[in-house]
CSV table of C-alpha atoms and ligand atoms in Angstrom, one decimal:
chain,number,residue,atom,x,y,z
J,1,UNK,CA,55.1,122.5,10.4
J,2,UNK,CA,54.6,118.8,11.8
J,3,UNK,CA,51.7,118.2,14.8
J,4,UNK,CA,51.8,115.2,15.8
J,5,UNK,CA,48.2,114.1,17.4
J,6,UNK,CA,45.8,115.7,19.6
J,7,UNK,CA,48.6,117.4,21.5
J,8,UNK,CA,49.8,119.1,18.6
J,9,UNK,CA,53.1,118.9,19.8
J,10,UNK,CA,55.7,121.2,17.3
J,11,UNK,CA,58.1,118.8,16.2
J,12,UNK,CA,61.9,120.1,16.4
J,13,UNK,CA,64.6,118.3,14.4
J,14,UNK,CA,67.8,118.4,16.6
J,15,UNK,CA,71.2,117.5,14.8
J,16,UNK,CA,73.7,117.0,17.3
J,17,UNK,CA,77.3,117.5,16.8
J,18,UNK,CA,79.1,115.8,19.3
J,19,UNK,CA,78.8,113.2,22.0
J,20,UNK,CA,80.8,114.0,25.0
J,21,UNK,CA,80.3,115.0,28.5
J,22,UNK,CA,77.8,117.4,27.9
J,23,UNK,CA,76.4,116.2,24.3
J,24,UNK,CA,75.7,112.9,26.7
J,25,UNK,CA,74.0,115.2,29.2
J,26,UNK,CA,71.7,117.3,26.8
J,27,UNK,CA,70.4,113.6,25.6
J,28,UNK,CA,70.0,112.0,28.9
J,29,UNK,CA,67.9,116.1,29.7
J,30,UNK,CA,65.7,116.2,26.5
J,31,UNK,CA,64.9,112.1,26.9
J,32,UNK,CA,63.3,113.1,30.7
J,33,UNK,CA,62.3,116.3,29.8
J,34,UNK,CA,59.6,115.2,27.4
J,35,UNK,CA,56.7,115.5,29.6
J,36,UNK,CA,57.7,118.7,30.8
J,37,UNK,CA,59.0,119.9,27.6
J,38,UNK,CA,55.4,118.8,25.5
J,39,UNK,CA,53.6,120.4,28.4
J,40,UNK,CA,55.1,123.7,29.2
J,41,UNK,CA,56.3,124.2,25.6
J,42,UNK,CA,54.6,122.6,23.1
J,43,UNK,CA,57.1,120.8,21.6
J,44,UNK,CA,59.1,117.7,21.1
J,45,UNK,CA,62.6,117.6,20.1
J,46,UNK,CA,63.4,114.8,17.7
J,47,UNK,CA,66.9,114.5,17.5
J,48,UNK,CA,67.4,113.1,13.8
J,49,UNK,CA,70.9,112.8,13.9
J,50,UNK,CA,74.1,112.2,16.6
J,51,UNK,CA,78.2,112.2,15.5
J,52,UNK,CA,81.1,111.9,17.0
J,53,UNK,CA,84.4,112.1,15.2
J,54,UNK,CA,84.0,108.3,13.6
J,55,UNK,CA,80.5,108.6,12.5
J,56,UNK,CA,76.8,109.6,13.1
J,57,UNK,CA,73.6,107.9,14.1
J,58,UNK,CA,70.9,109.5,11.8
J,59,UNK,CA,67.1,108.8,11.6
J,60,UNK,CA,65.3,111.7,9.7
J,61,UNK,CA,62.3,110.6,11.7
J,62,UNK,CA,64.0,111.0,15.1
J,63,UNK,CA,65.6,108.7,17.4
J,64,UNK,CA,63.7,106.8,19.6
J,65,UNK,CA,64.7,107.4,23.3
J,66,UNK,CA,65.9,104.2,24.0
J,67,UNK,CA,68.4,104.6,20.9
J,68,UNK,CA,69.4,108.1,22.7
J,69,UNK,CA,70.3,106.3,25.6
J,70,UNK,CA,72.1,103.8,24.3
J,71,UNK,CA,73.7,106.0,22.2
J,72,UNK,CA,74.9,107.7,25.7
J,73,UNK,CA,75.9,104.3,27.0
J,74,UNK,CA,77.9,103.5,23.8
J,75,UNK,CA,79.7,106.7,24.0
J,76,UNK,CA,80.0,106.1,27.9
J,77,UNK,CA,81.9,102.7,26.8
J,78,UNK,CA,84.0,104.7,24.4
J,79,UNK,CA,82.6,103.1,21.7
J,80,UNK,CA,81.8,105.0,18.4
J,81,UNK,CA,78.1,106.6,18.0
J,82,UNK,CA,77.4,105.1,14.4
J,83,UNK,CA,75.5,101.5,15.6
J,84,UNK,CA,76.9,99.9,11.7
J,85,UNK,CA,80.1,100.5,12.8
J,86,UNK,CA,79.8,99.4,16.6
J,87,UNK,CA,78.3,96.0,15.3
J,88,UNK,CA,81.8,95.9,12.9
J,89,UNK,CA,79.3,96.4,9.9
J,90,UNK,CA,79.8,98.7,7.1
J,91,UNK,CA,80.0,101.9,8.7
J,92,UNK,CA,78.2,105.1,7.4
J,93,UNK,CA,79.1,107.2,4.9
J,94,UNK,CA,82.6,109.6,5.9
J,95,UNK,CA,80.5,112.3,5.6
J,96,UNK,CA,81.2,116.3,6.5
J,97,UNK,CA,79.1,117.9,9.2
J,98,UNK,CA,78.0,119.9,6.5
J,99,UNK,CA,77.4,116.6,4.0
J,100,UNK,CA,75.5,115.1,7.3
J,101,UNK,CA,73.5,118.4,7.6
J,102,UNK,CA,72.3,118.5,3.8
J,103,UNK,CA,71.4,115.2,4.2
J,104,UNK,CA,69.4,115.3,7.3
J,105,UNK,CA,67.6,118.8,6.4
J,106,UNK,CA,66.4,117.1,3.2
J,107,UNK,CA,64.8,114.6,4.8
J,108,UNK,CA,62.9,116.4,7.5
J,109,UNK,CA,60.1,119.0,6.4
J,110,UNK,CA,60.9,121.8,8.8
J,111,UNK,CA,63.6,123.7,10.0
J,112,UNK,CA,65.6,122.0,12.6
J,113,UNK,CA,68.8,123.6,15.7
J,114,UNK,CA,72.2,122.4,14.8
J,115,UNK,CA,73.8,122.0,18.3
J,116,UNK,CA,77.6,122.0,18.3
J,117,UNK,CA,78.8,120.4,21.7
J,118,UNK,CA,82.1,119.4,20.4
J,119,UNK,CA,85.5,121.1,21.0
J,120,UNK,CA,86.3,121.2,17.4
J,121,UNK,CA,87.8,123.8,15.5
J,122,UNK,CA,86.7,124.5,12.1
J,123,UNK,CA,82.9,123.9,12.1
J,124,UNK,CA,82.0,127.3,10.8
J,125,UNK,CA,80.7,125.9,7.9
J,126,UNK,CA,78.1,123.9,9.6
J,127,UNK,CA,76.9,126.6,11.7
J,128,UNK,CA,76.6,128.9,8.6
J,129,UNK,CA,74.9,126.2,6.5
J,130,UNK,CA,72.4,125.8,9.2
J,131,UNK,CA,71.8,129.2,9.5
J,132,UNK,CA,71.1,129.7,5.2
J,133,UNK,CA,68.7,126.5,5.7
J,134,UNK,CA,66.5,128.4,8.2
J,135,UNK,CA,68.3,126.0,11.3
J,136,UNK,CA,68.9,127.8,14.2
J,137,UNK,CA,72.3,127.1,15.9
J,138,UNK,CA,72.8,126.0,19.4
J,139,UNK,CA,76.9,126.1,20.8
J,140,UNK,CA,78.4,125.0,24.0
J,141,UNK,CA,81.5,125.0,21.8
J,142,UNK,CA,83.0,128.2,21.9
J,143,UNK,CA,86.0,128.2,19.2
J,144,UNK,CA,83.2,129.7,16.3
J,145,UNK,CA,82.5,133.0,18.4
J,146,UNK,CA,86.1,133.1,19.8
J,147,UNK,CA,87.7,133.2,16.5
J,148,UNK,CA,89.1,136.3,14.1
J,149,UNK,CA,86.4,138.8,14.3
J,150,UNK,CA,86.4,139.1,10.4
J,151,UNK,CA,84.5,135.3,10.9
J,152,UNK,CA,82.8,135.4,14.2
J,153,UNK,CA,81.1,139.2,14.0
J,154,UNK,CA,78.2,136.9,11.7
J,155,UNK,CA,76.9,135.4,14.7
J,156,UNK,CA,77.0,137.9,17.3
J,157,UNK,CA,74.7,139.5,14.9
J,158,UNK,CA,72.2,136.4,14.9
J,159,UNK,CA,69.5,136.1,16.9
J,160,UNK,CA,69.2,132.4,15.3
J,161,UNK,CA,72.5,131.5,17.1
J,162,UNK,CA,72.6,131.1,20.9
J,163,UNK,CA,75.5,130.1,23.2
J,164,UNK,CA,74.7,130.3,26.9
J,165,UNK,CA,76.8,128.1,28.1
J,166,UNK,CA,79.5,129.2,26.1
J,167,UNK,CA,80.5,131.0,29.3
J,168,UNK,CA,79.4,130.1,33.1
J,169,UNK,CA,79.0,126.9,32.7
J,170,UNK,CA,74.8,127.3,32.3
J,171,UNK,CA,74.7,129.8,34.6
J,172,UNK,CA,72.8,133.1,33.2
J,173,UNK,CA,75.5,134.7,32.0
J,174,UNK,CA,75.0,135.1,28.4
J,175,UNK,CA,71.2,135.9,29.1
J,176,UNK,CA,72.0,138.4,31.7
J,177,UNK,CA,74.8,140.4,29.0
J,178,UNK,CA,71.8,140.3,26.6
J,179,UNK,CA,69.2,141.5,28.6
J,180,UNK,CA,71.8,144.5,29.8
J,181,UNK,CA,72.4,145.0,26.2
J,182,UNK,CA,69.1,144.4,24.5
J,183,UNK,CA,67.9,147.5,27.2
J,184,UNK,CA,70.5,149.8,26.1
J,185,UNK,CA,72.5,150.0,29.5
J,186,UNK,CA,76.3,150.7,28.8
J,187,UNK,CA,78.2,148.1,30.0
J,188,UNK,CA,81.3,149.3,31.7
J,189,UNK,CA,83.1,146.5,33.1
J,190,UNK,CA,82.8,142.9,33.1
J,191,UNK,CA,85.1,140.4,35.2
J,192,UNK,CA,85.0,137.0,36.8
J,193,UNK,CA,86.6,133.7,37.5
J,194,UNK,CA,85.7,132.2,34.2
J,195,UNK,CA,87.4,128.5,34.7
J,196,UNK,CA,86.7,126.0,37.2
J,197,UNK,CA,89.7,124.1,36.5
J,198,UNK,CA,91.4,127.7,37.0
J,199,UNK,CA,89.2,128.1,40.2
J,200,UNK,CA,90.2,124.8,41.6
J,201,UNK,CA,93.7,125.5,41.2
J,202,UNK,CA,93.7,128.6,43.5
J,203,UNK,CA,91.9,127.4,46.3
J,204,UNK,CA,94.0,124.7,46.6
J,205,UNK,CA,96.9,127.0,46.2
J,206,UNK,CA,95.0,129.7,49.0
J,207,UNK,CA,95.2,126.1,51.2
J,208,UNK,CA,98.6,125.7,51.0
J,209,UNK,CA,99.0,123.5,48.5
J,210,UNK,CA,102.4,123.8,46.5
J,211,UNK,CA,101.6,124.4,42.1
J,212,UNK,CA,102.8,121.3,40.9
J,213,UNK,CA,100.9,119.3,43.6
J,214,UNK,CA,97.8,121.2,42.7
J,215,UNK,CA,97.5,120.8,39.4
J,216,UNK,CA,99.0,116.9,39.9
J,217,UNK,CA,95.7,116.6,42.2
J,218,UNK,CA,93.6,118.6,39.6
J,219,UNK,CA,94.5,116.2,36.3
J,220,UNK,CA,94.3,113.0,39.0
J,221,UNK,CA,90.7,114.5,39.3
J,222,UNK,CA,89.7,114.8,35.6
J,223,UNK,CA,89.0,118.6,35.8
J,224,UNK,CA,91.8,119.4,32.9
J,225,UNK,CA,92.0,118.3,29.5
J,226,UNK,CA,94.1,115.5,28.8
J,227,UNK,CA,97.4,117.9,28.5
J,228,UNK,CA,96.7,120.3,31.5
J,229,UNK,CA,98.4,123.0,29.7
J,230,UNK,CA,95.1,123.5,27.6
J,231,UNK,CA,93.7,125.3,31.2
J,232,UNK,CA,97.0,126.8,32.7
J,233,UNK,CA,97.5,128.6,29.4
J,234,UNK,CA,94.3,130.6,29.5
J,235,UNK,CA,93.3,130.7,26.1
J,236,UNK,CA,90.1,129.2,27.0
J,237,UNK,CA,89.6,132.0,29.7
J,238,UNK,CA,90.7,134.0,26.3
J,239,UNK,CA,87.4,132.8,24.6
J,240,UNK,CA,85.2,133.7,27.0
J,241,UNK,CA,86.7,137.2,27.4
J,242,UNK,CA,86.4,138.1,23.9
J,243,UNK,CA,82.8,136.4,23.7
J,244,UNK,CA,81.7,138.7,26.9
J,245,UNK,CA,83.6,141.6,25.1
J,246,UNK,CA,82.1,141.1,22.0
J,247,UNK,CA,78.8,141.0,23.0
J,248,UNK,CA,78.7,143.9,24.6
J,249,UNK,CA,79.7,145.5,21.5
J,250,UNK,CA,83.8,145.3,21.5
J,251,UNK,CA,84.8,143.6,17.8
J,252,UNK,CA,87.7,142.6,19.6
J,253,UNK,CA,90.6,140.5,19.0
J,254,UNK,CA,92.6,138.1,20.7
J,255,UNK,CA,95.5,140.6,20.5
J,256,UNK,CA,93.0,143.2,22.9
J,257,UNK,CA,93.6,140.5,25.8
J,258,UNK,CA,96.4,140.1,27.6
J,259,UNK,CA,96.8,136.8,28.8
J,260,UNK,CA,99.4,135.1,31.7
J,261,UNK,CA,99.5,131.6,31.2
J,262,UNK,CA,100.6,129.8,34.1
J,263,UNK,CA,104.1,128.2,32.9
J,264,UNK,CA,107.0,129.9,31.2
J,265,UNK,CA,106.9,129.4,27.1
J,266,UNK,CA,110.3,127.2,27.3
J,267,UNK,CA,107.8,124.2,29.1
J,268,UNK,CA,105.5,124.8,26.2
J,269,UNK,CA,107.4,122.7,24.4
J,270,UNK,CA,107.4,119.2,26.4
J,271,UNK,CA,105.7,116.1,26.1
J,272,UNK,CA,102.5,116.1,28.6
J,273,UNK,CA,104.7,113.6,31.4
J,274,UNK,CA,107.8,115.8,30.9
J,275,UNK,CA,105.5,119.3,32.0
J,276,UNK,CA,104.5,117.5,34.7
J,277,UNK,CA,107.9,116.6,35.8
J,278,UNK,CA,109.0,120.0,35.2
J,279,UNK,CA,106.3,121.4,37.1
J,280,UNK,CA,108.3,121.7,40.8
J,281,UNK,CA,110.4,124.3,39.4
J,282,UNK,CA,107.4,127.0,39.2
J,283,UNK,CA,106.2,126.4,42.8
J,284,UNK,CA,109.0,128.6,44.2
J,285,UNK,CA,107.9,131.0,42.3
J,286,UNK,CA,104.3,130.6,42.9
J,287,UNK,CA,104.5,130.2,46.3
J,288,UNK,CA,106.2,133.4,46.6
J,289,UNK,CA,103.1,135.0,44.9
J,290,UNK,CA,100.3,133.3,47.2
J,291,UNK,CA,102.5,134.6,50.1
J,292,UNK,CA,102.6,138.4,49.1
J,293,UNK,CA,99.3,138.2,48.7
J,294,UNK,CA,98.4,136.7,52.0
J,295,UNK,CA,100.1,139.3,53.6
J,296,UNK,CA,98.1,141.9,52.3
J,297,UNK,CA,95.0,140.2,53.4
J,298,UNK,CA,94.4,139.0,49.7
J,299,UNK,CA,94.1,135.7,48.0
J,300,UNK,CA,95.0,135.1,44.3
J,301,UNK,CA,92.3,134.5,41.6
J,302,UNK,CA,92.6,133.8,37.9
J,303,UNK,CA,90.3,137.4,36.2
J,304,UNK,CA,89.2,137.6,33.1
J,305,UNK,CA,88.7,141.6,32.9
J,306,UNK,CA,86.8,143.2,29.7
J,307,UNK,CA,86.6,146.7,29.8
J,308,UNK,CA,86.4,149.5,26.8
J,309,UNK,CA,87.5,147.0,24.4
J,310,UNK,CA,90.5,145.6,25.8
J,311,UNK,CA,90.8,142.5,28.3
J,312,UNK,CA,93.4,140.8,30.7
J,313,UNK,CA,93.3,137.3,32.4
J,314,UNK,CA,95.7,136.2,34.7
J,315,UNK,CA,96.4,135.8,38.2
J,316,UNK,CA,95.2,139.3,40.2
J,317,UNK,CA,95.4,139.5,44.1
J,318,UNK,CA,91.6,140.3,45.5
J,319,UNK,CA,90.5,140.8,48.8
J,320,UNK,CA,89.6,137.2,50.5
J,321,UNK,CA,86.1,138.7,50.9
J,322,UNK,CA,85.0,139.5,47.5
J,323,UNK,CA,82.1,138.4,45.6
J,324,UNK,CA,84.8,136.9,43.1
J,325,UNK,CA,86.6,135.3,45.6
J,326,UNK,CA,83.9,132.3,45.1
J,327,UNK,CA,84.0,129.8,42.4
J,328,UNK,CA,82.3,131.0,38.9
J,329,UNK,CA,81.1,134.6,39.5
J,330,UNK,CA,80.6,137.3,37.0
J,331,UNK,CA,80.5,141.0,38.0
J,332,UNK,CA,79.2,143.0,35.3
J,333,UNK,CA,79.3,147.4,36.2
J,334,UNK,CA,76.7,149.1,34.0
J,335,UNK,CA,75.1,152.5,33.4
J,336,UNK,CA,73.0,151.3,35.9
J,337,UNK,CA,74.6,149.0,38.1
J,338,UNK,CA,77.1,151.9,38.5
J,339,UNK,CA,77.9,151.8,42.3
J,340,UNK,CA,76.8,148.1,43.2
J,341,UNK,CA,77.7,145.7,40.2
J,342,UNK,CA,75.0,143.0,39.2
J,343,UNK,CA,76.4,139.3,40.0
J,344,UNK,CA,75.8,136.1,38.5
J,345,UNK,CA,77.3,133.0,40.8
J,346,UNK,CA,76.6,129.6,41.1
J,347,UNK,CA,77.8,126.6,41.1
J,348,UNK,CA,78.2,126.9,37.7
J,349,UNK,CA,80.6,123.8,36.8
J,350,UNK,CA,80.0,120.5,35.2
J,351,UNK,CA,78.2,118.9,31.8
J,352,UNK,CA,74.8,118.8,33.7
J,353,UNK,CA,74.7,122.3,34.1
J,354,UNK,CA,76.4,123.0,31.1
J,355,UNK,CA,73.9,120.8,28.8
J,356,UNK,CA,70.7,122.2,30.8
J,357,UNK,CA,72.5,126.0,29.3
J,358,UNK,CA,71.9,124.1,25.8
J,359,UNK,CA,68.6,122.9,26.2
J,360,UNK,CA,67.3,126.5,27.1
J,361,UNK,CA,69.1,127.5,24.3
J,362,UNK,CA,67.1,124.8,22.1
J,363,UNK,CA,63.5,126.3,23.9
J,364,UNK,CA,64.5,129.7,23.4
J,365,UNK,CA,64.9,129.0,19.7
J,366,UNK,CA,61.6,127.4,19.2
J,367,UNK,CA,59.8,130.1,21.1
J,368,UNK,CA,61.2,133.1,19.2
J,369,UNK,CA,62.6,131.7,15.8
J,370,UNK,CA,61.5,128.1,14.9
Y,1,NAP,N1,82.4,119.9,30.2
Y,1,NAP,C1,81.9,121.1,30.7
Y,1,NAP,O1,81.5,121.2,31.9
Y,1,NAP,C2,81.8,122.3,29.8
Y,1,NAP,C3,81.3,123.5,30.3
Y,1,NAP,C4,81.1,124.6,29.4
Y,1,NAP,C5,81.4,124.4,28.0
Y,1,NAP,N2,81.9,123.2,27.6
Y,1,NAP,C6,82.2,123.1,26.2
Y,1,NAP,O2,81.3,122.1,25.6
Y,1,NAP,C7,82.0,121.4,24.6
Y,1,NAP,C8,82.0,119.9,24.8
Y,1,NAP,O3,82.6,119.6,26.1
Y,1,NAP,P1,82.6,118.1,26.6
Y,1,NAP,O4,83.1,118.2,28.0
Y,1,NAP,O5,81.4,117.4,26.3
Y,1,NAP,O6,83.8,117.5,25.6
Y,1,NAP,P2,84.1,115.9,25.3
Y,1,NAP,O7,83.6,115.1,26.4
Y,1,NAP,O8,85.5,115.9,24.9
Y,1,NAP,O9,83.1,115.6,24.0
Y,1,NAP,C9,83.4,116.2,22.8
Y,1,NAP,C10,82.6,115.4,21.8
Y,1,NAP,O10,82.7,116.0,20.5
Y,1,NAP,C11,83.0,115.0,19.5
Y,1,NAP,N3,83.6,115.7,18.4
Y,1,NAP,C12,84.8,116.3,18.3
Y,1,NAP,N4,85.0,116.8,17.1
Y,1,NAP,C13,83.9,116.5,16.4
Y,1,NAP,C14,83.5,116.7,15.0
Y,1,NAP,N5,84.3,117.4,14.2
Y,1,NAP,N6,82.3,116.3,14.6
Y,1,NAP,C15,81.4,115.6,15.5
Y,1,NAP,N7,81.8,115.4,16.8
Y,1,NAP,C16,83.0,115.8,17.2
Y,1,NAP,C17,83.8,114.0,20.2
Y,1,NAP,O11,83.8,112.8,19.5
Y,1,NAP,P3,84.6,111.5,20.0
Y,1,NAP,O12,83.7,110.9,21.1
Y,1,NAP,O13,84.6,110.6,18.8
Y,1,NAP,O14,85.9,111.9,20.5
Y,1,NAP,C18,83.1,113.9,21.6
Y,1,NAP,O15,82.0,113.1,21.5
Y,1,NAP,C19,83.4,121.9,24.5
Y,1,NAP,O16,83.5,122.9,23.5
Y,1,NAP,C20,83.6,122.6,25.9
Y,1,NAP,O17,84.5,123.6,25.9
Y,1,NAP,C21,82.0,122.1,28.4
């Protein structure tokens, strides 16, 4: 274990996988959280190594700050991470995450966090690799835990692996499910509105808006992925509901959630522009729906729903004065919080949220495990 100084400061190696929205955020949150970090903690996080999909930044002594932030500029002109190949010079080695991970955990003399902030599928290697080194794993990314249950019942198990804002955005979600589980009360039900983009969508819809012109106005906005059907379908609702689920001790599989995407399977198959031209022929349909709602005094909401094992998402008609009526709330119904459920709400969108999720991941590490 590395002190550095009088101060003593524990000295974290960070590997960062990804260098996105929120990978951006977390960088820009541990660079002005040092004071606090060093002072409330104890510790400094030196983050040794950044990729994207070209490339990775590495120094096994820890990036200076002022290389973090350029590293966020960089990535905020959409150039690549890796500074050789920015300057057009030979760019570093085409490594694997796990290649880059051997490498950097060579070269420092402690244990580092692996944080996995990308949207990538297939990094389960990494995260176990990390995990056999002593590392202790940090994920926004939620495609690890969301997979077959064969794979992701390892780290559900782990108390080196942490993922809060795998679902809520940062809110306390994931801490709240633990602490319900950690004291043995029985959860019952869970549900919320698990997707801004989702959430977005049926306010506008509540406000008269027709479908297509909603989720036009939600892509013009940049709250989708690129190809908007990514959100309408659900699956990343999906994730989250098996993640909830399993946590609370369900080793479910995608097949135990019922999901309603919100366009028939034959658009599935168009080009992004074509959807989107397609998209007028749902609102009929859709404004039907708002309107049988409204006259029962309800408004629509995209659920997730786990309960005993099995889950639904999809669109479900709730009274316009319930709790989950408002953006990003989670009800969970306990042993104890039989009668009156126990509710998490915030604002609980966007990467600064999101990363600040991460980074009391990467202090909740170092206190209990690092
Ligand atoms: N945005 C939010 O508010 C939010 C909220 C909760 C959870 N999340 C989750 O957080 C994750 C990141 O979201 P984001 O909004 O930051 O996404 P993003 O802006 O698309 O950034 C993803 C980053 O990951 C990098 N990447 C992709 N595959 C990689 C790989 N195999 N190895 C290394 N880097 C790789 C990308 O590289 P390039 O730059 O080269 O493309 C990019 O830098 C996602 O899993 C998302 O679901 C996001």
């Amino acid at each position: 274990m590395r002190r550095s100084g009088s101060k003593r400061l524990l000295r974290v190696p960070v590997l960062l996988l990804g260098a996105g929205g929120v990978g951006g955020a977390l960088l820009r949150q541990i660079v002005s959280g040092r004071h606090s970090c060093a002072r409330r903690n104890g510790c400094r996080f030196e983050v040794v190594a950044v990729a994207d999909r070209r490339g990775a930044w590495v120094n096994p002594a820890g990036l200076s700050d002022a290389e973090l932030l350029d590293a966020v500029a960089a990535k905020g002109r959409g150039e690549p991470i890796d500074p050789a190949r920015r300057a057009g010079r030979a760019a570093s080695p085409g490594e694997s995450p796990v290649e880059l991970l051997e490498r950097v955990a060579s070269e420092v003399d402690r244990p580092g966090i692996l944080v996995d902030v990308t949207a990538a599928e297939g990094l389960e290697p990494v995260l176990d690799r990390a995990l056999e080194l002593g590392w202790g794993v940090a994920l926004a990314n939620k495609k690890a835990l969301a997979g077959p249950w064969a794979t992701a019942r390892r780290y559900f198990g782990e108390p080196r692996v942490r993922h809060e804002s795998t679902v809520g955005g940062g809110q306390p979600v994931i801490a709240t499910l633990r602490y319900l589980v950690d004291t043995n009360d029985p959860i019952r039900r869970m549900e919320g509105q698990l997707s801004g983009t989702l959430g977005f969508l049926c306010a506008r819809l509540e406000a008269g808006a027709l479908f297509s012109a909603a989720v036009n106005e939600a892509v013009a906005r940049g709250y989708t992925e690129p190809d908007p059907r990514e959100d309408l379908g659900g699956r990343d609702v999906l994730r989250k509901a098996l993640i909830l689920g399993r946590m609370a001790g369900w080793p479910m599989e995608s097949a135990d959630v019922e999901v309603e995407p919100l366009f028939p399977a034959e658009l599935a198959r168009l080009g992004v522009g074509e959807f989107l031209a397609a998209l007028p022929s749902l609102d009929g349909a859709m404004a039907a729906r708002v309107a049988a709602a409204r006259d029962e005094g309800k408004i629509l909401r995209y659920l997730a729903r786990v309960e005993e094992g099995r889950g639904s998402v999809g669109l479900v008609p709730i009274p316009a004065a319930s709790p989950l009526a408002g953006l990003k709330y989670v009800s969970f119904r306990t042993g104890r919080y039989d009668d009156e459920p126990l509710l998490i709400g915030g604002k609980g969108a966007g990467v600064e949220m999101t990363a600040a999720g991460v980074l009391g991941d990467l202090l909740g590490l170092v206190r209990e495990h690092l």
